[in-house]
Amino acid sequence: MATEAKVTWVGPGLRLVGEASSGPAIVIDHVLPGEERRETGPRPMELLLIGLAGCTAMDVVSILQRMRQPVDGLEVHASAERASDHPKVYTRIHLEYVVKGKGLKESAVERAINLSQTTYCSASAMLSKTAEVTTSYRIVEEE
């Protein structure tokens, strides 16, 4: 299955617009030292983290729903460390899942995260080739 994307430099500086075959465009930006403007979108490496967090979040929500768990909300907080030398790849990535619901089973949350990381999340599978990917979670009991 082929996926297509296009990135167009629109300026000023390193501002780009990215489009994928699925539809909506996204601004990608990086302000260079000395430029007097604000970034209008995430940087490319930040997009990788957003993609990873989004990939695993979709997995975890759908798995918990199939398990008939009362999931009402999910946040995935991604933090990463990069190599000091070019190409400055991510070397460590930590994903913290904040799962919200009333009466969620801890074992179900653990299983959903594990299935995402070991079976379903293609972004995690790719990034784990160069980075150590670790996870943790918190369950927030909703009333």
Short mmCIF file of C-alpha atoms in Angstrom, two decimals, residues 3-7 17-26:
data_model
loop_
_atom_site.label_atom_id
_atom_site.label_comp_id
_atom_site.label_asym_id
_atom_site.label_seq_id
_atom_site.Cartn_x
_atom_site.Cartn_y
_atom_site.Cartn_z
CA THR A 3 1.29 6.51 0.81
CA GLU A 4 2.01 9.82 -0.83
CA ALA A 5 2.94 13.19 0.63
CA LYS A 6 4.18 16.49 -0.71
CA VAL A 7 6.02 19.32 1.05
CA VAL A 17 3.29 23.27 3.90
CA GLY A 18 2.88 19.51 3.93
CA GLU A 19 0.04 17.60 2.34
CA ALA A 20 -0.78 13.92 2.44
CA SER A 21 -3.14 11.88 0.32
CA SER A 22 -5.61 11.82 3.24
CA GLY A 23 -6.43 15.48 2.90
CA PRO A 24 -5.73 18.46 5.19
CA ALA A 25 -2.49 20.41 4.91
CA ILE A 26 -0.19 21.15 7.85
#
